[in-house]
PDB file of C-alpha atoms in Angstrom:
ATOM      1  CA  MET A 768     110.604  83.786 106.623  1.00 44.00           C
ATOM      2  CA  LYS A 769     108.714  80.025 105.714  1.00 53.00           C
ATOM      3  CA  HIS A 770     106.781  80.748 102.847  1.00 50.00           C
ATOM      4  CA  TYR A 771     103.815  78.348 102.429  1.00 61.00           C
ATOM      5  CA  GLY A 772     102.585  79.356  98.926  1.00 69.00           C
ATOM      6  CA  ARG A 773     104.017  77.019  96.119  1.00 86.00           C
ATOM      7  CA  LYS A 774     106.098  78.371  93.205  1.00 91.00           C
ATOM      8  CA  VAL A 775     104.170  79.507  89.780  1.00 91.00           C
ATOM      9  CA  LYS A 776     106.130  79.859  86.915  1.00 94.00           C
ATOM     10  CA  LEU A 777     105.271  81.682  84.537  1.00 93.00           C
ATOM     11  CA  ASP A 778     106.199  83.851  81.423  1.00 94.00           C
ATOM     12  CA  GLY A 779     109.883  83.011  82.338  1.00 94.00           C
ATOM     13  CA  TYR A 780     109.244  84.291  86.474  1.00 95.00           C
ATOM     14  CA  THR A 781     109.285  82.232  89.093  1.00 94.00           C
ATOM     15  CA  PHE A 782     106.520  83.628  91.207  1.00 94.00           C
ATOM     16  CA  ASP A 783     106.383  82.421  95.094  1.00 92.00           C
ATOM     17  CA  SER A 784     102.952  82.350  95.308  1.00 92.00           C
ATOM     18  CA  VAL A 785      99.316  81.633  93.457  1.00 92.00           C
ATOM     19  CA  LYS A 786      98.227  85.773  94.784  1.00 93.00           C
ATOM     20  CA  GLU A 787     102.132  87.242  93.445  1.00 95.00           C
ATOM     21  CA  ALA A 788     101.654  85.349  90.081  1.00 95.00           C
ATOM     22  CA  SER A 789      98.269  86.934  89.885  1.00 94.00           C
ATOM     23  CA  PHE A 790      98.815  89.543  90.819  1.00 96.00           C
ATOM     24  CA  TYR A 791     101.545  89.969  88.146  1.00 97.00           C
ATOM     25  CA  ALA A 792      99.176  88.398  85.271  1.00 95.00           C
ATOM     26  CA  THR A 793      96.415  90.644  85.984  1.00 95.00           C
ATOM     27  CA  TYR A 794      97.637  93.656  87.284  1.00 96.00           C
ATOM     28  CA  ILE A 795     101.278  94.327  86.007  1.00 97.00           C
ATOM     29  CA  LYS A 796     101.280  92.100  83.175  1.00 94.00           C
ATOM     30  CA  ASN A 797      99.068  94.033  81.241  1.00 88.00           C
ATOM     31  CA  SER A 798      99.193  97.600  82.241  1.00 91.00           C
ATOM     32  CA  SER A 799     101.360 100.069  79.840  1.00 90.00           C
ATOM     33  CA  LYS A 800     103.612 100.559  82.165  1.00 94.00           C
ATOM     34  CA  GLU A 801     107.686  99.582  82.034  1.00 96.00           C
ATOM     35  CA  TYR A 802     108.206  96.321  85.073  1.00 97.00           C
ATOM     36  CA  ALA A 803     110.672  94.352  87.045  1.00 97.00           C
ATOM     37  CA  VAL A 804     109.987  91.103  88.635  1.00 98.00           C
ATOM     38  CA  HIS A 805     112.195  90.638  91.495  1.00 97.00           C
ATOM     39  CA  PRO A 806     115.152  93.334  90.494  1.00 98.00           C
ATOM     40  CA  GLN A 807     117.655  93.826  93.591  1.00 97.00           C
ATOM     41  CA  TYR A 808     118.436  96.620  95.733  1.00 97.00           C
ATOM     42  CA  GLU A 809     120.575  97.384  97.824  1.00 97.00           C
ATOM     43  CA  LEU A 810     120.228  99.360 101.413  1.00 97.00           C
ATOM     44  CA  LEU A 811     123.451  99.215 103.060  1.00 95.00           C
ATOM     45  CA  PRO A 812     126.631  97.876 101.427  1.00 95.00           C
ATOM     46  CA  ILE A 813     128.965  95.711 102.388  1.00 95.00           C
ATOM     47  CA  TYR A 814     131.593  97.060 104.427  1.00 93.00           C
ATOM     48  CA  ASN A 815     134.677  96.395 106.800  1.00 94.00           C
ATOM     49  CA  ALA A 816     134.266  96.606 110.207  1.00 93.00           C
ATOM     50  CA  GLY A 817     138.189  96.062 112.007  1.00 92.00           C
ATOM     51  CA  GLU A 818     139.161  92.019 110.903  1.00 94.00           C
ATOM     52  CA  VAL A 819     136.068  91.693 109.553  1.00 95.00           C
ATOM     53  CA  ARG A 820     133.909  92.379 106.261  1.00 95.00           C
ATOM     54  CA  VAL A 821     130.183  93.078 107.220  1.00 94.00           C
ATOM     55  CA  GLY A 822     128.036  91.527 104.753  1.00 94.00           C
ATOM     56  CA  GLY A 823     125.317  93.607 102.641  1.00 94.00           C
ATOM     57  CA  ILE A 824     121.232  94.451 103.171  1.00 95.00           C
ATOM     58  CA  TYR A 825     120.152  93.668  99.042  1.00 96.00           C
ATOM     59  CA  TYR A 826     116.001  93.500  99.012  1.00 97.00           C
ATOM     60  CA  ARG A 827     113.987  92.461  96.238  1.00 97.00           C
ATOM     61  CA  PRO A 828     110.525  93.666  95.923  1.00 97.00           C
ATOM     62  CA  ASP A 829     108.309  91.844  94.059  1.00 97.00           C
ATOM     63  CA  PHE A 830     107.675  94.134  91.679  1.00 98.00           C
ATOM     64  CA  VAL A 831     108.744  98.117  90.206  1.00 98.00           C
ATOM     65  CA  VAL A 832     106.648  99.561  87.660  1.00 97.00           C
ATOM     66  CA  TYR A 833     108.084 102.933  86.449  1.00 96.00           C
ATOM     67  CA  GLY A 834     106.852 105.991  84.480  1.00 93.00           C
ATOM     68  CA  ALA A 835     106.896 107.155  81.047  1.00 92.00           C
ATOM     69  CA  ASP A 836     110.712 109.177  82.430  1.00 94.00           C
ATOM     70  CA  GLY A 837     111.596 105.516  83.629  1.00 94.00           C
ATOM     71  CA  SER A 838     111.363 106.471  87.083  1.00 94.00           C
ATOM     72  CA  ILE A 839     109.746 104.511  89.962  1.00 96.00           C
ATOM     73  CA  GLU A 840     106.289 104.148  89.839  1.00 96.00           C
ATOM     74  CA  HIS A 841     105.415 101.626  91.696  1.00 96.00           C
ATOM     75  CA  VAL A 842     107.418  99.234  94.210  1.00 97.00           C
ATOM     76  CA  TYR A 843     104.912  95.948  95.052  1.00 97.00           C
ATOM     77  CA  ASP A 844     105.209  93.327  97.553  1.00 97.00           C
ATOM     78  CA  VAL A 845     102.518  90.626  97.555  1.00 95.00           C
ATOM     79  CA  LYS A 846     101.572  89.305 101.138  1.00 92.00           C
ATOM     80  CA  THR A 847      98.167  87.193 101.686  1.00 88.00           C
ATOM     81  CA  SER A 848      96.744  90.661 104.042  1.00 85.00           C
ATOM     82  CA  VAL A 849      98.464  94.182 104.079  1.00 84.00           C
ATOM     83  CA  ASP A 850      98.206  94.437 107.678  1.00 78.00           C
ATOM     84  CA  TYR A 851     101.668  94.121 109.797  1.00 73.00           C
ATOM     85  CA  LYS A 852     101.191  90.225 110.775  1.00 76.00           C
ATOM     86  CA  GLY A 853     101.402  90.206 106.313  1.00 79.00           C
ATOM     87  CA  ALA A 854     105.358  91.036 107.078  1.00 85.00           C
ATOM     88  CA  ASP A 855     107.736  89.713 108.914  1.00 88.00           C
ATOM     89  CA  PRO A 856     109.798  92.745 111.480  1.00 89.00           C
ATOM     90  CA  SER A 857     112.694  91.341 109.330  1.00 91.00           C
ATOM     91  CA  ALA A 858     111.005  92.056 106.084  1.00 92.00           C
ATOM     92  CA  GLN A 859     109.227  95.680 107.652  1.00 92.00           C
ATOM     93  CA  LEU A 860     112.799  96.777 108.156  1.00 94.00           C
ATOM     94  CA  ARG A 861     113.469  96.329 104.676  1.00 95.00           C
ATOM     95  CA  PHE A 862     110.259  98.585 103.475  1.00 95.00           C
ATOM     96  CA  LYS A 863     111.553 101.418 106.227  1.00 95.00           C
ATOM     97  CA  LEU A 864     115.270 101.426 104.566  1.00 96.00           C
ATOM     98  CA  PHE A 865     113.534 100.854 101.261  1.00 96.00           C
ATOM     99  CA  TRP A 866     112.091 103.757 101.708  1.00 95.00           C
ATOM    100  CA  ARG A 867     114.738 105.835 102.739  1.00 95.00           C
ATOM    101  CA  LYS A 868     117.154 105.262 100.654  1.00 96.00           C
ATOM    102  CA  TYR A 869     115.272 105.306  97.389  1.00 96.00           C
ATOM    103  CA  GLY A 870     112.510 108.058  98.577  1.00 94.00           C
ATOM    104  CA  ILE A 871     109.546 105.750  97.408  1.00 95.00           C
ATOM    105  CA  PRO A 872     107.632 103.351  99.717  1.00 95.00           C
ATOM    106  CA  VAL A 873     107.338 100.187  99.290  1.00 96.00           C
ATOM    107  CA  GLU A 874     103.089  99.036  98.586  1.00 95.00           C
ATOM    108  CA  VAL A 875     102.499  96.179 100.731  1.00 95.00           C
ATOM    109  CA  VAL A 876      99.965  94.394  98.084  1.00 95.00           C
ATOM    110  CA  THR A 877      97.032  91.297  99.040  1.00 94.00           C
ATOM    111  CA  PRO A 878      95.041  91.147  95.345  1.00 94.00           C
ATOM    112  CA  TYR A 879      91.622  89.775  95.314  1.00 92.00           C
ATOM    113  CA  ARG A 880      89.278  88.817  92.175  1.00 90.00           C
ATOM    114  CA  SER A 881      88.627  92.221  90.737  1.00 93.00           C
ATOM    115  CA  TYR A 882      91.159  94.526  93.046  1.00 95.00           C
ATOM    116  CA  PHE A 883      93.959  94.938  95.250  1.00 95.00           C
ATOM    117  CA  LYS A 884      94.289  96.378  98.518  1.00 93.00           C
ATOM    118  CA  THR A 885      97.383  97.940  98.611  1.00 93.00           C
ATOM    119  CA  ARG A 886      99.038  99.341 102.021  1.00 91.00           C
ATOM    120  CA  ILE A 887     102.110 101.314 103.279  1.00 91.00           C
ATOM    121  CA  LEU A 888     103.556  99.517 106.387  1.00 87.00           C
ATOM    122  CA  GLY A 889     105.580 101.638 108.215  1.00 81.00           C
ATOM    123  CA  THR A 890     104.470 105.278 109.191  1.00 82.00           C
ATOM    124  CA  THR A 891     103.749 106.690 112.479  1.00 77.00           C
ATOM    125  CA  THR A 892     100.713 108.554 111.095  1.00 78.00           C
ATOM    126  CA  LYS A 893      96.928 107.289 109.268  1.00 79.00           C
ATOM    127  CA  VAL A 894      97.491 108.772 106.258  1.00 79.00           C
ATOM    128  CA  GLN A 895      95.282 105.481 104.708  1.00 82.00           C
ATOM    129  CA  PRO A 896      91.434 105.345 105.222  1.00 79.00           C
ATOM    130  CA  MET A 897      90.386 103.360 107.696  1.00 82.00           C
ATOM    131  CA  HIS A 898      88.022 100.225 107.276  1.00 82.00           C
ATOM    132  CA  GLN A 899      85.945  98.050 109.734  1.00 83.00           C
ATOM    133  CA  ARG A 900      85.101  94.315 109.852  1.00 81.00           C
ATOM    134  CA  LEU A 901      83.821  92.370 112.706  1.00 86.00           C
ATOM    135  CA  LYS A 902      85.430  89.608 113.647  1.00 85.00           C
ATOM    136  CA  LYS A 903      83.555  85.615 114.460  1.00 89.00           C
ATOM    137  CA  ASN A 904      83.465  87.015 118.155  1.00 92.00           C
ATOM    138  CA  GLY A 905      81.850  90.157 117.446  1.00 89.00           C
ATOM    139  CA  ASP A 906      85.222  92.604 118.083  1.00 90.00           C
ATOM    140  CA  VAL A 907      86.008  95.732 115.848  1.00 89.00           C
ATOM    141  CA  VAL A 908      88.325  95.160 113.304  1.00 84.00           C
ATOM    142  CA  LYS A 909      89.922  98.870 112.291  1.00 84.00           C
ATOM    143  CA  ASP A 910      92.509  98.306 109.055  1.00 83.00           C
ATOM    144  CA  TYR A 911      93.836 100.961 107.176  1.00 83.00           C
ATOM    145  CA  TYR A 912      94.383 100.841 103.583  1.00 89.00           C
ATOM    146  CA  ASP A 913      93.398 101.312 100.346  1.00 91.00           C
ATOM    147  CA  ILE A 914      91.547  99.582  97.540  1.00 92.00           C
ATOM    148  CA  LYS A 915      92.781  99.649  93.746  1.00 94.00           C
ATOM    149  CA  THR A 916      91.473  98.160  90.093  1.00 94.00           C
ATOM    150  CA  SER A 917      95.053  98.916  88.341  1.00 93.00           C
ATOM    151  CA  LEU A 918      98.179 100.555  88.828  1.00 94.00           C
ATOM    152  CA  ASP A 919      96.803 104.006  87.360  1.00 92.00           C
ATOM    153  CA  TYR A 920      97.460 105.766  90.727  1.00 92.00           C
ATOM    154  CA  SER A 921     100.478 107.944  91.862  1.00 91.00           C
ATOM    155  CA  VAL A 922     101.472 106.372  95.328  1.00 90.00           C
ATOM    156  CA  LYS A 923     101.408 109.982  96.790  1.00 85.00           C
ATOM    157  CA  ASP A 924      97.883 110.098  97.206  1.00 82.00           C
ATOM    158  CA  LEU A 925      98.503 107.200  98.997  1.00 83.00           C
ATOM    159  CA  LEU A 926     100.244 110.001 101.767  1.00 81.00           C
ATOM    160  CA  GLY A 927      98.535 112.408 101.070  1.00 72.00           C
ATOM    161  CA  GLY A 928      99.956 114.329  97.807  1.00 55.00           C
ATOM    162  CA  THR A 929     103.926 113.339  99.954  1.00 56.00           C
ATOM    163  CA  ALA A 930     106.097 109.761  99.353  1.00 57.00           C
ATOM    164  CA  ASN A 931     109.159 111.952 100.709  1.00 54.00           C
ATOM    165  CA  GLY A 932     108.061 112.141 103.743  1.00 44.00           C
TER     166      GLY A 932
END
């Protein structure tokens, strides 16, 4: 996917966009939680298919936030929008593979001045609150996401109490 944002350097990290750096500075860095920036996770290992080796599939979330016990609490991927247009199909597939392997969904987030929107893509059940808005042509658009002002919430709450479902 083409990245239209400009790279931003902050605290020794290089972020893909101003939005990503803003989310880091406002929510990740200032939280009391342990975190990792751009860690790599293996989704499918390299394997042999007869005479050839097939490359593995990896995913690098923007941020992983850990709980007091060291378990993964949040996996964030910052996008320009929380709807399906914000993440290309290959990213959406990686989100599903990550959830399947590690038991926790990727939260697509879009930061704003005093809050951020978060959404779990790939569910077949609408579990997050619906928000409506009017397009310029008068059409009603329904979207499903949560609005948060800090990292102090459980991803299970976004899904009605279960993350491994």
